[in-house]
Amino acid sequence: MAEKSRIGVTGLAVMGANLARNIASRGVPVAVHNRTYAKTEQFMADYGAEGDFTASESVKDFVDSLETPRKIIVMVKAGKPVDGVIEELTPLLDEGDIIIDAGNSHFPDTVRRTAECEANGLRFMGVGVSGGEEGALLGPSIMPGGDPAAYEEVREIFESIAAVVDGTPCVTHVGPGGAGHYVKMVHNGIEYADIQLIAEAYDLLTNVVGLDAPAVGKIFEEWNTGDLDSFLIEITGKVLAKTDARTGRPLVDVIVDQAGQKGTGTWTAIDALQLGIPLTGITEAVFARGLSALRSERKAAAGVLAGPTPSKEVDESLVEDIRLALYASKVVAYAQGFAQMRAASVENGWDLKLGEMATIWRGGCIIRARFLNRIREAYDEHPDLDNLLMVPYFTEAVANAQDAWRRVIVKATEQGVPIPAFSSSLSYYDGYRRERGPANLIQGLRDFFGAHTYKRIDAEGSFHTRWAQDGTEVEA
Ligand code: NBP
């Protein structure tokens, strides 16, 4: 009888295939399966010689080819297909076997599937994997959630395939239940904010500073050598430098200005609204993609709605201001995302170690950046930190950037260039640093029309004023 495989992968599209190859490259025998067998055959023809693979056509043979307790990575399209695969696997598995959903599942689905699998005697892990197809093959950032004992059984394999930064693999057990997919969701949300901020900087450098795409690309290349050093800044330089083979123009100039999205940014924003956590950077990024999608409406409005036209006069004096504004806005976006994870951790009892999240995002994933070392250090020193902005490094970074940040926002507003993420980040910052804001009036209004009561600064308890009657105040 053939030797049993240590782990299985079902779903051999780009992510599953590359993950299976990555695992096999570490000398681990891997069982592979795909709903459509032709894809499995193609996988074996292309990569079968790379490692110790056992391919099966039926789910039963696939399950039988695994050593027990079985460990099965499910890498199929998120949503119903995951439930379908679990349904098919469940009757074929034994108590204690582990199903690992490594796709981009929505965390409430993971919570539900964990309970369903547990009821059937199975262990379930929801695992976030970031890094796209290259990451899956060469070293992703992995965010495993679920039963800690189940994680111990796959830890060695996960640590061997993850990206490594300064000798530390970009993987750690994130927390129970839906914690892994939750953290992956926030990672993707932060990715939305990062990308939006980069797009706003590009817009300003193009339309306010007056530079062409290759010149802006060079600026990003230079920025990538400083505090902004990150994968996204690096590839921005490369994308802006690319010449279109058909027209000889910069490729970005012939790409339609309509952004796609798969929904993880929206999930993050909705969750923040439900938690009551201000998440302006990520949410504005989702809205900006929505506005970009209204292309025909924008075209019609461009000829009707009044506003200033950006000067486009070359003025490079603003370049450093834009870099500082980008950095400060990025600090705010991360501060918000980490505050959201903290709130979710408390709400769900996950005990997320936020410093470890920063650590495993340093490599392999799309938001990998030098900056994450600073976040890791902040949480190492202050594990219960309310807000990253309160750590001296970030407090000073934003203080040093704020004059430039304000100048950029004034300039963009004067010239009619929209900067929703830059400006909402500054508003959040200004709101967060204010001891007393205007919500006293909100409470007054709410009490006027709905008797919702208010609290006083000089007395305990709740009060209501009979605004429309005799005007007297009563204790509620
Ligand atoms: P896709 O998301 O395109 O899914 C294709 C795979 O799902 C194929 O193997 C397909 O089998 C299988 N599948 C479908 Br569709 N419906 C099925 C069903 N009812 N039962 C069984 N299998 C079914 O693949 P991907 O781009 O490799 O992504 C896989 C997961 O990883 C997704 O959750 C994705 O969001 C996540 N992810 C992707 C990336 C990325 O960069 N692409 C990055 C990070 C995470 P078939 O061959 O028979 O149609």
Coordinates of C-alpha atoms and ligand atoms in Angstrom, one line a residue:
M1 CA 0.0 0.0 0.0
A2 CA 1.3 3.5 -0.9
E3 CA 2.5 5.6 1.9
K4 CA -0.2 8.0 3.3
S5 CA 0.2 11.7 2.8
R6 CA 0.7 14.0 5.8
I7 CA -1.7 16.6 4.6
G8 CA -4.2 17.1 1.8
V9 CA -5.2 20.0 -0.4
T10 CA -8.6 20.2 -2.2
G11 CA -9.1 23.0 -4.7
L12 CA -6.3 23.2 -7.2
A13 CA -6.9 26.7 -8.7
V14 CA -4.0 29.0 -8.4
M15 CA -3.9 29.4 -4.6
G16 CA -4.4 25.7 -3.8
A17 CA -2.0 24.5 -6.4
N18 CA 0.7 26.8 -5.2
L19 CA 0.1 26.0 -1.5
A20 CA 0.3 22.3 -2.3
R21 CA 3.6 22.9 -4.2
N22 CA 5.0 25.0 -1.4
I23 CA 4.2 22.3 1.2
A24 CA 5.7 19.5 -1.0
S25 CA 8.8 21.6 -1.6
R26 CA 9.5 21.1 2.2
G27 CA 9.6 17.3 1.7
V28 CA 6.0 16.8 3.0
P29 CA 3.9 14.2 1.1
V30 CA 0.8 16.0 -0.1
A31 CA -2.5 14.5 -1.3
V32 CA -4.2 16.6 -3.9
H33 CA -7.8 16.8 -5.2
N34 CA -10.0 19.1 -7.2
R35 CA -13.8 18.9 -8.0
T36 CA -13.0 18.8 -11.7
Y37 CA -10.5 16.0 -12.1
A38 CA -9.0 17.4 -15.3
K39 CA -7.5 20.2 -13.1
T40 CA -5.9 17.6 -10.9
E41 CA -4.5 15.8 -13.9
Q42 CA -3.1 19.0 -15.3
F43 CA -1.6 19.8 -11.9
M44 CA 0.2 16.4 -11.8
A45 CA 1.4 16.8 -15.4
D46 CA 2.8 20.3 -14.7
Y47 CA 4.1 19.8 -11.1
G48 CA 3.8 16.1 -10.2
A49 CA 7.6 15.7 -10.4
E50 CA 8.3 18.5 -8.0
G51 CA 7.4 16.5 -4.9
D52 CA 5.6 13.6 -3.3
F53 CA 2.0 14.1 -4.5
T54 CA -0.8 11.6 -4.4
A55 CA -3.6 12.6 -6.7
S56 CA -7.2 11.3 -6.4
E57 CA -10.2 11.6 -8.5
S58 CA -12.8 10.9 -5.8
V59 CA -13.2 12.6 -2.5
K60 CA -13.2 9.1 -0.9
D61 CA -9.8 8.1 -2.4
F62 CA -8.5 11.5 -1.4
V63 CA -9.6 11.1 2.2
D64 CA -8.2 7.5 2.2
S65 CA -4.8 8.7 1.0
L66 CA -4.3 10.7 4.2
E67 CA -2.7 9.6 7.5
T68 CA -4.9 10.1 10.6
P69 CA -5.8 12.4 12.2
R70 CA -6.4 13.8 8.7
K71 CA -5.5 17.3 7.9
I72 CA -7.3 18.7 4.8
I73 CA -6.7 22.2 3.5
V74 CA -9.8 23.4 1.6
M75 CA -8.8 26.1 -1.0
V76 CA -12.0 26.6 -3.0
K77 CA -14.0 29.7 -3.8
A78 CA -15.3 31.4 -0.7
G79 CA -19.0 31.0 0.2
K80 CA -21.2 28.1 -0.7
P81 CA -18.5 26.0 -2.3
V82 CA -16.8 25.7 1.2
D83 CA -20.0 24.4 2.8
G84 CA -20.4 22.0 -0.1
V85 CA -16.9 20.6 0.3
I86 CA -17.3 20.3 4.1
E87 CA -20.6 18.4 3.5
E88 CA -18.9 16.0 1.2
L89 CA -15.9 15.4 3.5
T90 CA -17.8 15.0 6.8
P91 CA -19.2 11.5 6.3
L92 CA -15.9 10.2 5.1
L93 CA -13.8 11.6 8.0
D94 CA -13.1 10.2 11.5
E95 CA -13.4 11.9 14.9
G96 CA -10.6 14.4 15.4
D97 CA -9.8 14.9 11.8
I98 CA -9.0 18.5 10.9
I99 CA -10.6 20.6 8.1
I100 CA -8.6 23.7 7.3
D101 CA -10.4 26.4 5.3
A102 CA -7.6 28.5 3.9
G103 CA -9.7 30.6 1.6
N104 CA -11.1 34.1 2.1
S105 CA -14.1 33.1 4.1
H106 CA -16.2 35.7 6.0
F107 CA -15.5 35.1 9.7
P108 CA -19.2 34.6 10.8
D109 CA -19.2 31.7 8.3
T110 CA -16.1 30.3 10.0
V111 CA -17.8 30.6 13.5
R112 CA -20.8 28.7 12.2
R113 CA -18.7 26.0 10.4
T114 CA -16.5 25.5 13.5
A115 CA -19.7 24.7 15.5
E116 CA -21.1 22.5 12.8
C117 CA -17.8 20.5 12.5
E118 CA -17.5 20.2 16.2
A119 CA -21.0 18.8 16.4
N120 CA -19.8 16.1 14.0
G121 CA -16.7 15.3 16.0
L122 CA -14.4 17.2 13.6
R123 CA -11.9 20.0 14.2
F124 CA -12.2 23.1 12.0
M125 CA -9.7 25.8 11.4
G126 CA -10.3 29.1 9.5
V127 CA -7.0 30.2 8.2
G128 CA -6.3 33.5 6.5
V129 CA -3.6 33.3 3.8
S130 CA -2.2 36.4 2.2
G131 CA 0.3 37.0 -0.6
G132 CA -1.5 36.1 -3.7
E133 CA -0.3 33.3 -5.9
E134 CA 3.4 34.1 -5.5
G135 CA 3.0 34.2 -1.8
A136 CA 1.2 30.9 -1.7
L137 CA 4.1 29.3 -3.6
L138 CA 7.1 31.0 -2.0
G139 CA 6.0 32.0 1.4
P140 CA 2.7 33.6 2.4
S141 CA 1.7 35.3 5.7
I142 CA -0.6 32.8 7.4
M143 CA -3.3 33.7 10.0
P144 CA -4.6 30.5 11.5
G145 CA -7.6 30.5 13.7
G146 CA -9.5 27.7 15.5
D147 CA -8.7 25.0 18.0
P148 CA -5.2 25.6 19.4
A149 CA -4.6 21.8 19.7
A150 CA -5.4 21.4 16.0
Y151 CA -3.0 24.2 15.2
E152 CA -0.2 22.3 17.0
E153 CA -0.7 19.4 14.6
V154 CA -0.1 21.6 11.5
R155 CA 2.2 24.2 13.1
E156 CA 5.4 22.6 11.8
I157 CA 4.1 22.5 8.2
F158 CA 2.7 26.1 8.4
E159 CA 5.9 27.4 9.9
S160 CA 7.9 25.7 7.1
I161 CA 5.9 27.2 4.3
A162 CA 5.4 30.8 5.6
A163 CA 7.4 33.8 4.7
V164 CA 10.3 34.4 7.1
V165 CA 11.4 37.9 8.3
D166 CA 14.5 38.2 10.6
G167 CA 14.3 34.4 11.3
T168 CA 10.7 34.6 12.4
P169 CA 8.0 32.8 10.3
C170 CA 5.0 35.0 9.4
V171 CA 2.5 32.7 11.1
T172 CA 1.2 32.3 14.5
H173 CA -2.0 30.9 16.1
V174 CA -4.2 34.0 16.0
G175 CA -7.1 32.8 18.2
P176 CA -10.1 30.5 18.5
G177 CA -13.1 30.3 16.2
G178 CA -13.3 33.0 13.5
A179 CA -10.2 34.9 14.7
G180 CA -8.0 33.9 11.8
H181 CA -10.4 34.9 9.1
Y182 CA -11.2 38.1 11.1
V183 CA -7.6 39.2 11.2
K184 CA -7.3 38.3 7.4
M185 CA -10.4 40.5 6.8
V186 CA -8.8 43.5 8.6
H187 CA -5.6 42.9 6.8
N188 CA -7.5 43.2 3.5
G189 CA -9.3 46.3 4.8
I190 CA -6.0 47.9 5.7
E191 CA -4.8 46.9 2.2
Y192 CA -7.7 48.9 0.8
A193 CA -6.8 52.0 2.9
D194 CA -3.1 51.7 1.9
I195 CA -4.0 51.5 -1.8
Q196 CA -6.4 54.4 -1.6
L197 CA -3.8 56.6 0.2
I198 CA -1.3 55.7 -2.5
A199 CA -3.9 56.6 -5.2
E200 CA -4.6 59.9 -3.6
A201 CA -0.8 60.7 -3.4
Y202 CA -0.5 59.8 -7.1
D203 CA -3.5 62.0 -7.9
L204 CA -2.0 65.0 -6.1
L205 CA 1.5 64.4 -7.7
T206 CA -0.1 64.2 -11.1
N207 CA -2.8 66.9 -10.9
V208 CA -1.6 69.4 -8.3
V209 CA 2.2 69.0 -8.6
G210 CA 1.9 68.5 -12.4
L211 CA 4.2 65.4 -12.9
D212 CA 3.8 62.6 -15.4
A213 CA 3.5 59.0 -14.5
P214 CA 7.2 58.0 -14.9
A215 CA 8.2 61.0 -12.8
V216 CA 5.7 60.0 -10.1
G217 CA 7.0 56.5 -10.3
K218 CA 10.5 57.7 -9.5
I219 CA 9.2 59.5 -6.5
F220 CA 7.6 56.4 -5.2
E221 CA 10.8 54.5 -5.8
E222 CA 12.6 57.0 -3.7
W223 CA 9.9 57.0 -1.0
N224 CA 10.4 53.2 -0.8
T225 CA 13.9 53.8 0.7
G226 CA 12.5 55.6 3.8
D227 CA 9.7 55.2 6.4
L228 CA 7.2 54.3 3.7
D229 CA 9.3 51.2 2.6
S230 CA 6.7 48.6 1.7
F231 CA 5.6 46.1 -1.0
L232 CA 2.7 48.4 -2.1
I233 CA 4.9 51.5 -2.5
E234 CA 7.5 49.4 -4.3
I235 CA 5.0 48.0 -6.8
T236 CA 3.5 51.5 -7.3
G237 CA 6.9 52.7 -8.6
K238 CA 6.9 49.7 -11.0
V239 CA 3.3 50.1 -12.2
L240 CA 3.9 53.9 -12.9
A241 CA 7.1 53.2 -14.7
K242 CA 5.5 50.7 -17.2
T243 CA 5.1 51.8 -20.8
D244 CA 2.2 50.5 -22.8
A245 CA 3.5 48.4 -25.7
R246 CA 0.5 49.4 -27.9
T247 CA 0.6 53.2 -27.5
G248 CA 4.0 54.0 -26.1
R249 CA 2.2 55.9 -23.3
P250 CA 2.5 55.1 -19.6
L251 CA 0.3 52.1 -19.1
V252 CA -1.5 53.7 -16.1
D253 CA -2.7 56.4 -18.5
V254 CA -4.6 53.9 -20.7
I255 CA -6.1 51.9 -17.8
V256 CA -9.8 52.7 -17.0
D257 CA -10.2 54.5 -13.7
Q258 CA -12.7 52.1 -12.2
A259 CA -11.6 49.9 -9.3
G260 CA -12.9 46.4 -8.7
Q261 CA -13.4 44.8 -5.3
K262 CA -14.2 41.4 -3.9
G263 CA -15.9 42.6 -0.7
T264 CA -13.4 42.1 2.1
G265 CA -13.1 45.9 2.5
T266 CA -16.9 46.2 2.8
W267 CA -17.0 43.4 5.4
T268 CA -14.3 45.2 7.5
A269 CA -16.3 48.5 7.3
I270 CA -19.6 46.9 8.2
D271 CA -18.0 45.1 11.1
A272 CA -16.5 48.4 12.4
L273 CA -19.9 50.1 12.2
Q274 CA -21.3 47.2 14.2
L275 CA -18.6 47.4 16.8
G276 CA -18.9 51.2 16.9
I277 CA -15.3 51.7 16.0
P278 CA -14.4 54.7 13.8
L279 CA -12.7 53.2 10.8
T280 CA -12.6 56.2 8.4
G281 CA -9.5 55.2 6.3
I282 CA -10.7 51.8 5.2
T283 CA -14.4 52.8 4.9
E284 CA -13.5 55.9 2.7
A285 CA -11.4 53.5 0.6
V286 CA -14.4 51.3 0.0
F287 CA -16.5 54.4 -0.8
A288 CA -13.9 55.7 -3.2
R289 CA -13.9 52.4 -5.1
G290 CA -17.7 52.7 -5.3
L291 CA -17.4 56.2 -6.7
S292 CA -14.9 55.1 -9.2
A293 CA -17.3 52.5 -10.4
L294 CA -19.9 55.2 -11.3
R295 CA -17.9 56.0 -14.4
S296 CA -20.7 57.1 -16.8
E297 CA -22.3 59.2 -14.0
R298 CA -19.0 60.9 -13.4
K299 CA -18.6 61.5 -17.1
A300 CA -21.9 63.3 -17.2
A301 CA -21.3 65.2 -14.0
A302 CA -17.9 66.4 -15.2
G303 CA -19.6 68.7 -17.7
V304 CA -22.3 70.0 -15.3
L305 CA -21.0 70.3 -11.7
A306 CA -18.9 73.4 -11.0
G307 CA -15.5 73.4 -9.2
P308 CA -11.9 74.5 -9.6
T309 CA -9.8 72.8 -12.2
P310 CA -6.4 71.5 -10.9
S311 CA -3.6 73.8 -12.0
K312 CA -1.2 71.0 -13.1
E313 CA 1.5 73.6 -13.0
V314 CA 4.7 71.9 -12.1
D315 CA 5.4 72.7 -8.5
E316 CA 7.7 70.2 -6.8
S317 CA 7.7 72.0 -3.5
L318 CA 4.7 70.0 -2.5
V319 CA 6.3 66.6 -3.0
E320 CA 7.7 66.3 0.5
D321 CA 4.5 67.5 2.0
I322 CA 2.6 64.8 0.2
R323 CA 5.0 62.1 1.5
L324 CA 4.4 63.3 5.0
A325 CA 0.6 63.5 4.5
L326 CA 0.7 60.0 3.1
Y327 CA 2.7 58.7 6.1
A328 CA 0.5 60.4 8.7
S329 CA -2.7 59.1 7.0
K330 CA -1.2 55.6 6.9
V331 CA -0.4 55.7 10.6
V332 CA -4.1 56.7 11.2
A333 CA -5.4 53.9 9.0
Y334 CA -3.3 51.3 10.8
A335 CA -4.2 52.8 14.2
Q336 CA -7.9 52.4 13.3
G337 CA -7.5 48.8 12.0
F338 CA -5.6 47.7 15.1
A339 CA -8.2 49.5 17.3
Q340 CA -10.9 47.5 15.5
M341 CA -9.1 44.2 16.0
R342 CA -8.7 45.1 19.7
A343 CA -12.4 45.8 20.0
A344 CA -13.3 42.5 18.2
S345 CA -11.0 40.6 20.4
V346 CA -12.7 41.9 23.6
E347 CA -16.2 41.4 22.1
N348 CA -15.4 37.8 21.0
G349 CA -13.0 36.8 23.8
W350 CA -10.2 36.0 21.3
D351 CA -7.3 37.4 23.3
L352 CA -5.6 38.6 20.0
K353 CA -2.0 39.5 20.5
L354 CA -1.8 42.6 18.3
G355 CA 2.0 42.7 18.3
E356 CA 2.0 39.2 16.8
M357 CA -0.4 40.3 14.1
A358 CA 2.1 43.1 13.1
T359 CA 4.9 40.5 13.2
I360 CA 3.2 38.0 10.9
W361 CA 2.3 40.8 8.4
R362 CA 5.9 41.9 8.0
G363 CA 6.5 39.4 5.2
G364 CA 4.6 37.4 2.6
C365 CA 1.4 39.5 2.6
I366 CA 0.3 42.5 0.5
I367 CA 0.7 45.1 3.3
R368 CA 4.2 43.9 4.3
A369 CA 6.2 47.0 5.3
R370 CA 9.1 48.2 7.4
F371 CA 6.6 50.2 9.4
L372 CA 5.1 47.0 10.9
N373 CA 8.2 46.6 13.1
R374 CA 7.2 49.9 14.8
I375 CA 3.7 48.6 15.5
R376 CA 5.1 45.3 16.8
E377 CA 7.4 47.2 19.2
A378 CA 4.5 49.4 20.3
Y379 CA 2.4 46.4 21.3
D380 CA 5.4 44.6 22.8
E381 CA 5.8 47.5 25.2
H382 CA 2.1 48.2 25.7
P383 CA 0.0 45.1 25.1
D384 CA -3.2 46.9 26.1
L385 CA -2.7 50.0 24.1
D386 CA -5.9 51.7 23.2
N387 CA -4.6 53.5 20.1
L388 CA -1.3 53.4 18.3
L389 CA -1.2 57.2 18.0
M390 CA -0.5 57.3 21.7
V391 CA 2.9 55.6 21.4
P392 CA 5.8 58.1 21.4
Y393 CA 7.1 57.0 18.0
F394 CA 3.7 57.5 16.2
T395 CA 2.8 60.5 18.3
E396 CA 6.0 62.2 17.1
A397 CA 5.7 61.0 13.5
V398 CA 2.3 62.5 13.2
A399 CA 3.2 65.7 15.1
N400 CA 6.1 66.2 12.7
A401 CA 3.9 65.5 9.7
Q402 CA 0.9 67.5 10.6
D403 CA 1.7 70.9 9.2
A404 CA 2.5 69.3 5.8
W405 CA -0.6 67.2 6.1
R406 CA -2.8 70.2 6.6
R407 CA -1.1 72.1 3.8
V408 CA -1.7 69.2 1.4
I409 CA -5.4 69.0 2.4
V410 CA -5.9 72.8 1.9
K411 CA -4.2 72.7 -1.4
A412 CA -6.1 69.7 -2.7
T413 CA -9.4 71.2 -1.5
E414 CA -8.6 74.5 -3.2
Q415 CA -7.8 72.8 -6.4
G416 CA -10.8 70.4 -6.3
V417 CA -8.8 67.2 -6.1
P418 CA -10.7 64.6 -3.8
I419 CA -8.7 63.2 -1.0
P420 CA -11.2 61.3 1.1
A421 CA -8.7 59.1 2.9
F422 CA -6.1 61.8 3.6
S423 CA -8.7 64.3 4.9
S424 CA -10.8 61.8 6.9
S425 CA -7.7 60.6 8.5
L426 CA -6.8 64.1 9.6
S427 CA -10.3 64.7 10.8
Y428 CA -10.1 61.5 12.9
Y429 CA -6.8 62.7 14.3
D430 CA -8.2 66.1 15.2
G431 CA -11.3 64.5 16.7
Y432 CA -9.3 61.9 18.7
R433 CA -6.9 64.6 20.2
R434 CA -9.8 66.8 21.4
E435 CA -10.8 66.6 25.0
R436 CA -14.2 68.2 24.3
G437 CA -16.0 67.8 21.0
P438 CA -19.4 69.0 19.8
A439 CA -21.4 65.9 20.9
N440 CA -22.9 67.9 23.7
L441 CA -25.1 69.6 21.1
I442 CA -26.0 66.2 19.6
Q443 CA -27.2 65.0 23.0
G444 CA -29.2 68.3 23.4
L445 CA -30.9 67.8 20.1
R446 CA -31.6 64.1 20.8
D447 CA -33.1 65.0 24.2
F448 CA -35.2 67.7 22.5
F449 CA -36.8 65.6 19.9
G450 CA -36.7 62.1 21.5
A451 CA -36.2 62.6 25.3
H452 CA -33.1 60.5 24.9
T453 CA -31.6 62.2 28.0
Y454 CA -28.1 63.6 28.6
K455 CA -25.4 63.5 31.2
R456 CA -24.0 66.7 32.8
I457 CA -20.3 67.5 33.3
D458 CA -21.1 68.7 36.9
A459 CA -23.5 66.0 38.3
E460 CA -24.0 62.2 38.3
G461 CA -27.0 60.7 36.6
S462 CA -29.1 61.2 33.5
F463 CA -31.2 64.3 32.8
H464 CA -34.0 65.4 30.6
T465 CA -35.0 69.0 29.9
R466 CA -38.7 69.7 29.1
W467 CA -37.6 71.8 26.1
A468 CA -41.0 72.4 24.5
Q469 CA -42.9 72.6 27.8
D470 CA -41.8 74.6 30.8
G471 CA -38.0 74.3 30.1
T472 CA -37.2 72.8 33.4
E473 CA -34.7 70.0 33.9
V474 CA -35.7 66.7 35.5
E475 CA -33.6 63.8 36.6
A476 CA -34.3 60.8 34.3
Ligands
NBP1 P1 -11.1 30.5 -6.9 O1 -11.6 31.3 -5.8 O2 -11.1 31.0 -8.2 O3 -11.9 29.1 -6.8 C1 -11.7 28.0 -7.7 C2 -11.6 26.7 -7.0 O4 -12.8 26.5 -6.3 C3 -11.5 25.6 -8.0 O5 -10.7 24.6 -7.5 C4 -12.9 25.1 -8.2 O6 -13.0 23.8 -8.6 C5 -13.4 25.2 -6.8 N1 -14.8 25.1 -6.6 C6 -15.8 26.0 -6.9 BR1 -15.5 27.5 -7.9 N2 -17.0 25.6 -6.6 C7 -16.8 24.4 -5.9 C8 -17.7 23.5 -5.3 N3 -19.0 23.7 -5.2 N4 -17.2 22.4 -4.8 C9 -15.9 22.1 -4.8 N5 -15.0 23.0 -5.4 C10 -15.4 24.1 -6.0 O7 -9.6 30.0 -6.5 P2 -8.3 30.8 -6.0 O8 -8.2 32.1 -6.7 O9 -7.2 29.8 -6.0 O10 -8.7 31.2 -4.5 C11 -9.0 30.1 -3.5 C12 -9.3 30.8 -2.2 O11 -8.2 31.6 -1.8 C13 -10.5 31.8 -2.3 O12 -11.2 31.8 -1.1 C14 -9.8 33.1 -2.5 O13 -10.6 34.2 -2.1 C15 -8.6 32.9 -1.6 N6 -7.5 33.8 -1.9 C16 -7.1 34.1 -3.1 C17 -6.0 34.9 -3.4 C18 -5.6 35.2 -4.8 O14 -4.7 36.0 -5.0 N7 -6.2 34.6 -5.8 C19 -5.3 35.4 -2.3 C20 -5.6 35.1 -1.0 C21 -6.7 34.3 -0.8 P3 -13.3 23.5 -10.2 O15 -11.9 23.5 -10.8 O16 -13.9 22.2 -10.2 O17 -14.1 24.6 -10.8

